[in-house]
């Protein structure tokens, strides 16, 4: 992780941020941010870029560019140092941090911080990759849809299956691997099967509770379950404790820091919590986040 104290020391100026971004984006050589050409040179002009003074010239399209062109940082009016500070505060807060608190700490308008934080959350989303194979825990929970719904502290129980007024979240976690979470419309067999088919290779092993909607998985996947009305861990070691630990972080974070999240933006928050959970032991996570942002 990268604390604010370390950031203050590592990035004392705007130009130090630019140089760091160049090392990440142009690690294999400078290329044109517009045309993609590698035929570039340092921009020869007496008119310096107001942000950094570091611009390049494309020999093919003849345009000049800086490292932030066509990225989330392009044409932003906020200092890159403050961007870096916001990113650091988001990835270091185990249960998340609100836009109000960040705005107070950095003396930035709350609407500006709120918009930037959502841009960062969207950039953290993982792309669909190859099907995974192995042993997975899988579980589901619910979060309230509107402020008038009752609190969801005790939702879950048997997966919260009887609650029809809350938004369902489904997640699976590979044993000794990463977790993936999805905002869903329901927790029917059809929805669960679509998520599993799109992410987990047939023949893999799934560990769930005894929710009936999981029974279909026995046709294509090895399926083992634990009866939560009796035990948290079965006699042969089957459990969903890792996913349930993620539910605890997600619910406490949303209730304690954000208080309420509308269905429209819920997926962004789930993405943030998923990314932070999967990178909780990653010492290079700050650079990884910047690399993702440079691709947006």
Tab-separated table of C-alpha atoms in Angstrom:
chain	number	residue	atom	x	y	z
A	1	UNK	CA	0.000	0.000	0.000
A	2	UNK	CA	1.052	3.623	-0.472
A	3	UNK	CA	0.281	5.907	2.465
A	4	UNK	CA	-0.291	9.630	2.128
A	5	UNK	CA	2.987	10.315	3.941
A	6	UNK	CA	4.894	8.260	1.356
A	7	UNK	CA	3.022	9.997	-1.451
A	8	UNK	CA	3.930	13.442	-0.134
A	9	UNK	CA	7.601	12.430	-0.165
A	10	UNK	CA	7.564	10.557	-3.483
A	11	UNK	CA	5.519	13.144	-5.401
A	12	UNK	CA	6.417	16.617	-4.135
A	13	UNK	CA	5.598	18.300	-7.452
A	14	UNK	CA	3.265	17.933	-10.419
A	15	UNK	CA	6.187	17.059	-12.658
A	16	UNK	CA	7.185	14.155	-10.414
A	17	UNK	CA	3.687	12.711	-10.986
A	18	UNK	CA	4.064	13.121	-14.753
A	19	UNK	CA	7.430	11.335	-14.756
A	20	UNK	CA	5.938	8.446	-12.751
A	21	UNK	CA	3.013	8.112	-15.184
A	22	UNK	CA	5.433	8.099	-18.121
A	23	UNK	CA	7.368	5.223	-16.580
A	24	UNK	CA	4.137	3.238	-16.372
A	25	UNK	CA	2.481	4.111	-19.687
A	26	UNK	CA	5.657	4.287	-21.794
A	27	UNK	CA	7.528	1.436	-20.115
A	28	UNK	CA	8.063	-0.206	-23.528
A	29	UNK	CA	8.840	3.073	-25.270
A	30	UNK	CA	6.994	6.293	-26.056
A	31	UNK	CA	4.096	5.934	-28.502
A	32	UNK	CA	1.644	8.467	-29.894
A	33	UNK	CA	-1.403	8.778	-27.648
A	34	UNK	CA	-3.520	9.596	-30.727
A	35	UNK	CA	-2.127	7.482	-33.570
A	36	UNK	CA	-0.256	4.726	-31.761
A	37	UNK	CA	2.935	5.301	-33.733
A	38	UNK	CA	6.311	4.705	-32.071
A	39	UNK	CA	7.907	7.335	-34.307
A	40	UNK	CA	8.008	10.080	-31.717
A	41	UNK	CA	10.374	12.693	-30.416
A	42	UNK	CA	10.423	15.239	-27.652
A	43	UNK	CA	8.265	18.180	-28.641
A	44	UNK	CA	10.434	21.059	-29.831
A	45	UNK	CA	8.616	24.226	-28.823
A	46	UNK	CA	9.111	27.184	-26.556
A	47	UNK	CA	5.468	26.961	-25.438
A	48	UNK	CA	5.586	24.603	-22.516
A	49	UNK	CA	2.670	22.484	-21.425
A	50	UNK	CA	1.067	24.321	-18.518
A	51	UNK	CA	0.987	21.139	-16.485
A	52	UNK	CA	4.454	19.681	-16.899
A	53	UNK	CA	6.448	21.074	-19.789
A	54	UNK	CA	6.867	17.457	-21.018
A	55	UNK	CA	5.332	16.870	-24.428
A	56	UNK	CA	6.142	14.607	-27.339
A	57	UNK	CA	5.700	14.938	-31.104
A	58	UNK	CA	4.343	12.180	-33.352
A	59	UNK	CA	6.202	11.997	-36.668
A	60	UNK	CA	3.236	10.317	-38.401
A	61	UNK	CA	0.152	12.285	-37.376
A	62	UNK	CA	2.209	15.406	-36.494
A	63	UNK	CA	0.291	15.936	-33.255
A	64	UNK	CA	1.904	16.742	-29.939
A	65	UNK	CA	0.845	14.875	-26.802
A	66	UNK	CA	1.616	14.290	-23.156
A	67	UNK	CA	1.323	11.124	-21.092
A	68	UNK	CA	-2.183	12.021	-19.889
A	69	UNK	CA	-3.733	12.336	-23.376
A	70	UNK	CA	-6.651	9.917	-23.919
A	71	UNK	CA	-6.601	8.758	-20.303
A	72	UNK	CA	-8.808	9.455	-17.299
A	73	UNK	CA	-6.397	12.299	-16.424
A	74	UNK	CA	-6.822	14.040	-19.800
A	75	UNK	CA	-7.907	17.678	-19.519
A	76	UNK	CA	-8.606	17.386	-15.829
A	77	UNK	CA	-8.322	20.628	-13.914
A	78	UNK	CA	-7.295	18.871	-10.719
A	79	UNK	CA	-3.626	18.532	-9.811
A	80	UNK	CA	-2.282	15.037	-10.385
A	81	UNK	CA	-1.005	15.016	-6.813
A	82	UNK	CA	-4.584	15.275	-5.588
A	83	UNK	CA	-5.611	12.504	-7.983
A	84	UNK	CA	-2.876	10.378	-6.435
A	85	UNK	CA	-4.009	11.245	-2.915
A	86	UNK	CA	-7.623	10.293	-3.683
A	87	UNK	CA	-6.493	6.961	-5.145
A	88	UNK	CA	-4.347	6.257	-2.100
A	89	UNK	CA	-7.188	7.049	0.321
A	90	UNK	CA	-9.551	4.737	-1.584
A	91	UNK	CA	-7.243	1.717	-1.741
A	92	UNK	CA	-6.008	2.091	1.852
A	93	UNK	CA	-9.472	2.348	3.445
A	94	UNK	CA	-10.406	-1.261	4.231
A	95	UNK	CA	-14.122	-0.474	4.364
A	96	UNK	CA	-14.085	2.390	1.885
A	97	UNK	CA	-14.091	6.136	2.348
A	98	UNK	CA	-16.841	8.604	1.487
A	99	UNK	CA	-16.557	11.492	-0.959
A	100	UNK	CA	-17.526	13.848	1.877
A	101	UNK	CA	-14.546	12.793	3.979
A	102	UNK	CA	-12.097	12.969	1.067
A	103	UNK	CA	-13.431	16.411	0.123
A	104	UNK	CA	-12.892	17.657	3.685
A	105	UNK	CA	-9.381	16.201	3.927
A	106	UNK	CA	-8.181	17.565	0.577
A	107	UNK	CA	-10.304	20.745	0.495
A	108	UNK	CA	-11.919	19.904	-2.832
A	109	UNK	CA	-15.581	20.323	-3.765
A	110	UNK	CA	-17.564	17.206	-2.859
A	111	UNK	CA	-19.242	16.858	-6.321
A	112	UNK	CA	-15.791	16.886	-7.926
A	113	UNK	CA	-14.496	14.184	-5.586
A	114	UNK	CA	-17.655	12.101	-6.001
A	115	UNK	CA	-17.318	12.146	-9.812
A	116	UNK	CA	-13.605	11.292	-9.735
A	117	UNK	CA	-14.121	8.425	-7.304
A	118	UNK	CA	-16.738	6.870	-9.577
A	119	UNK	CA	-14.376	7.161	-12.553
A	120	UNK	CA	-11.729	5.354	-10.525
A	121	UNK	CA	-14.198	2.631	-9.465
A	122	UNK	CA	-15.203	1.948	-13.071
A	123	UNK	CA	-11.551	1.654	-14.066
A	124	UNK	CA	-10.956	-0.987	-11.387
A	125	UNK	CA	-13.389	-3.457	-12.976
A	126	UNK	CA	-11.795	-6.728	-14.064
A	127	UNK	CA	-12.181	-7.788	-17.669
A	128	UNK	CA	-13.703	-11.115	-18.653
A	129	UNK	CA	-10.832	-13.572	-19.004
A	130	UNK	CA	-10.480	-17.271	-19.629
A	131	UNK	CA	-12.670	-19.701	-17.718
A	132	UNK	CA	-11.274	-20.524	-14.285
A	133	UNK	CA	-10.748	-24.049	-13.049
A	134	UNK	CA	-10.298	-25.195	-9.466
A	135	UNK	CA	-12.179	-25.165	-6.174
A	136	UNK	CA	-14.536	-22.256	-5.509
A	137	UNK	CA	-16.740	-20.971	-2.726
A	138	UNK	CA	-19.951	-19.347	-3.919
A	139	UNK	CA	-22.588	-17.413	-2.034
A	140	UNK	CA	-25.167	-14.655	-2.382
A	141	UNK	CA	-26.464	-11.799	-0.255
A	142	UNK	CA	-28.745	-8.767	-0.531
A	143	UNK	CA	-28.338	-5.012	-0.088
A	144	UNK	CA	-31.243	-2.630	0.405
A	145	UNK	CA	-32.627	-0.829	-2.643
A	146	UNK	CA	-33.778	2.411	-1.037
A	147	UNK	CA	-33.589	4.386	2.175
A	148	UNK	CA	-37.003	3.186	3.318
A	149	UNK	CA	-35.957	-0.483	3.353
A	150	UNK	CA	-35.051	-1.948	6.699
A	151	UNK	CA	-31.365	-2.370	7.520
A	152	UNK	CA	-29.654	-5.403	6.054
A	153	UNK	CA	-27.451	-6.387	9.011
A	154	UNK	CA	-29.142	-9.744	9.356
A	155	UNK	CA	-29.808	-10.336	5.683
A	156	UNK	CA	-28.094	-13.493	4.618
A	157	UNK	CA	-28.987	-16.042	7.216
A	158	UNK	CA	-29.750	-18.700	4.658
A	159	UNK	CA	-28.390	-16.383	1.985
A	160	UNK	CA	-31.198	-13.867	2.463
A	161	UNK	CA	-33.242	-15.912	0.035
A	162	UNK	CA	-36.631	-14.728	1.248
A	163	UNK	CA	-35.850	-11.023	0.839
A	164	UNK	CA	-37.374	-9.795	-2.435
A	165	UNK	CA	-37.008	-6.031	-1.929
A	166	UNK	CA	-33.194	-5.898	-1.835
A	167	UNK	CA	-30.629	-6.072	-4.648
A	168	UNK	CA	-28.872	-9.455	-4.842
A	169	UNK	CA	-25.083	-9.688	-4.975
A	170	UNK	CA	-23.462	-12.949	-6.026
A	171	UNK	CA	-19.794	-13.817	-5.528
A	172	UNK	CA	-17.435	-16.715	-5.918
A	173	UNK	CA	-13.893	-17.060	-4.628
A	174	UNK	CA	-11.241	-19.431	-5.842
A	175	UNK	CA	-9.469	-21.335	-3.085
A	176	UNK	CA	-6.238	-19.430	-2.403
A	177	UNK	CA	-7.231	-17.074	-5.226
A	178	UNK	CA	-9.263	-13.994	-6.081
A	179	UNK	CA	-12.915	-13.172	-5.504
A	180	UNK	CA	-15.371	-11.958	-8.163
A	181	UNK	CA	-18.657	-10.276	-7.263
A	182	UNK	CA	-21.676	-9.450	-9.424
A	183	UNK	CA	-24.764	-7.292	-8.975
A	184	UNK	CA	-27.639	-9.493	-10.174
A	185	UNK	CA	-31.353	-9.186	-10.863
A	186	UNK	CA	-32.188	-12.302	-8.840
A	187	UNK	CA	-30.694	-15.496	-7.431
A	188	UNK	CA	-32.572	-18.029	-9.535
A	189	UNK	CA	-30.910	-21.083	-11.034
A	190	UNK	CA	-30.902	-19.359	-14.435
A	191	UNK	CA	-28.970	-16.337	-13.125
A	192	UNK	CA	-26.550	-18.419	-11.080
A	193	UNK	CA	-25.928	-20.772	-14.001
A	194	UNK	CA	-25.140	-17.861	-16.341
A	195	UNK	CA	-22.528	-16.503	-13.937
A	196	UNK	CA	-20.955	-19.914	-13.390
A	197	UNK	CA	-20.932	-20.855	-17.095
A	198	UNK	CA	-19.300	-17.525	-18.037
A	199	UNK	CA	-16.583	-17.768	-15.406
A	200	UNK	CA	-15.958	-21.313	-14.155
A	201	UNK	CA	-14.929	-24.258	-16.277
A	202	UNK	CA	-17.058	-27.400	-16.195
A	203	UNK	CA	-15.604	-30.045	-13.902
A	204	UNK	CA	-14.508	-27.516	-11.288
A	205	UNK	CA	-15.634	-27.924	-7.682
A	206	UNK	CA	-18.181	-25.571	-6.094
A	207	UNK	CA	-18.778	-25.173	-2.361
A	208	UNK	CA	-22.096	-23.518	-1.427
A	209	UNK	CA	-24.770	-23.504	1.226
A	210	UNK	CA	-27.882	-25.605	0.691
A	211	UNK	CA	-29.833	-23.053	-1.306
A	212	UNK	CA	-31.938	-25.057	-3.793
A	213	UNK	CA	-30.928	-22.926	-6.783
A	214	UNK	CA	-27.435	-24.439	-6.646
A	215	UNK	CA	-28.622	-28.012	-7.157
A	216	UNK	CA	-28.452	-27.732	-10.956
A	217	UNK	CA	-24.639	-27.403	-10.741
A	218	UNK	CA	-24.285	-31.111	-10.013
A	219	UNK	CA	-24.809	-31.830	-13.729
A	220	UNK	CA	-21.610	-30.082	-14.849
A	221	UNK	CA	-19.596	-29.221	-11.745
A	222	UNK	CA	-18.582	-31.070	-8.610
A	223	UNK	CA	-20.880	-29.643	-5.966
A	224	UNK	CA	-20.520	-29.852	-2.196
A	225	UNK	CA	-22.578	-27.928	0.347
A	226	UNK	CA	-22.697	-27.027	4.029
A	227	UNK	CA	-25.902	-26.801	6.044
A	228	UNK	CA	-25.692	-23.425	7.771
A	229	UNK	CA	-28.655	-24.208	10.001
A	230	UNK	CA	-26.429	-26.778	11.676
A	231	UNK	CA	-22.810	-25.732	11.155
A	232	UNK	CA	-20.517	-23.179	9.531
A	233	UNK	CA	-18.018	-25.805	8.387
A	234	UNK	CA	-19.045	-29.330	7.420
A	235	UNK	CA	-17.318	-32.419	8.728
A	236	UNK	CA	-15.344	-32.711	5.483
A	237	UNK	CA	-14.252	-29.047	5.590
A	238	UNK	CA	-16.816	-27.491	3.235
A	239	UNK	CA	-17.588	-23.821	3.978
A	240	UNK	CA	-18.287	-20.421	2.403
A	241	UNK	CA	-16.535	-18.417	5.111
A	242	UNK	CA	-14.238	-16.471	2.767
A	243	UNK	CA	-17.104	-15.077	0.698
A	244	UNK	CA	-19.088	-14.338	3.855
A	245	UNK	CA	-16.094	-12.402	5.175
A	246	UNK	CA	-16.272	-10.275	2.032
A	247	UNK	CA	-20.009	-9.719	2.625
A	248	UNK	CA	-19.158	-8.417	6.090
A	249	UNK	CA	-16.669	-5.873	4.696
A	250	UNK	CA	-19.054	-4.804	1.943
A	251	UNK	CA	-22.090	-4.315	4.184
A	252	UNK	CA	-20.238	-2.612	7.021
A	253	UNK	CA	-18.450	-0.355	4.571
A	254	UNK	CA	-21.585	0.714	2.732
A	255	UNK	CA	-23.634	1.204	5.882
A	256	UNK	CA	-20.875	2.843	7.929
A	257	UNK	CA	-19.233	5.068	5.309
A	258	UNK	CA	-21.709	5.544	2.485
A	259	UNK	CA	-24.912	4.936	4.503
A	260	UNK	CA	-26.863	4.186	1.351
A	261	UNK	CA	-26.040	3.325	-2.263
A	262	UNK	CA	-28.603	3.480	-5.058
A	263	UNK	CA	-28.975	0.524	-7.379
A	264	UNK	CA	-27.659	2.653	-10.262
A	265	UNK	CA	-24.203	2.988	-8.677
A	266	UNK	CA	-24.075	-0.194	-6.601
A	267	UNK	CA	-21.974	-2.069	-9.157
A	268	UNK	CA	-19.260	0.607	-8.933
A	269	UNK	CA	-19.026	0.201	-5.162
A	270	UNK	CA	-18.996	-3.596	-5.394
A	271	UNK	CA	-16.151	-3.296	-7.925
A	272	UNK	CA	-14.177	-1.101	-5.510
A	273	UNK	CA	-14.600	-3.511	-2.603
A	274	UNK	CA	-13.747	-6.494	-4.813
A	275	UNK	CA	-10.550	-4.858	-6.077
A	276	UNK	CA	-9.437	-3.812	-2.598
A	277	UNK	CA	-10.164	-7.300	-1.201
A	278	UNK	CA	-8.154	-9.021	-3.946
A	279	UNK	CA	-5.217	-6.628	-3.535
A	280	UNK	CA	-5.111	-6.453	0.255
A	281	UNK	CA	-1.600	-7.975	0.292
A	282	UNK	CA	-0.357	-6.352	-2.913
A	283	UNK	CA	2.442	-3.910	-2.093
A	284	UNK	CA	2.418	-2.582	-5.668
A	285	UNK	CA	-1.317	-1.892	-5.797
A	286	UNK	CA	-0.918	1.882	-6.222
A	287	UNK	CA	1.038	1.459	-9.440
A	288	UNK	CA	-1.424	-1.202	-10.619
A	289	UNK	CA	-4.324	1.232	-10.152
A	290	UNK	CA	-2.514	3.954	-12.101
A	291	UNK	CA	-1.861	1.487	-14.927
A	292	UNK	CA	-5.575	0.720	-15.099
A	293	UNK	CA	-6.432	4.427	-15.119
A	294	UNK	CA	-4.007	5.079	-17.974
A	295	UNK	CA	-5.974	2.614	-20.104
A	296	UNK	CA	-9.291	4.424	-19.603
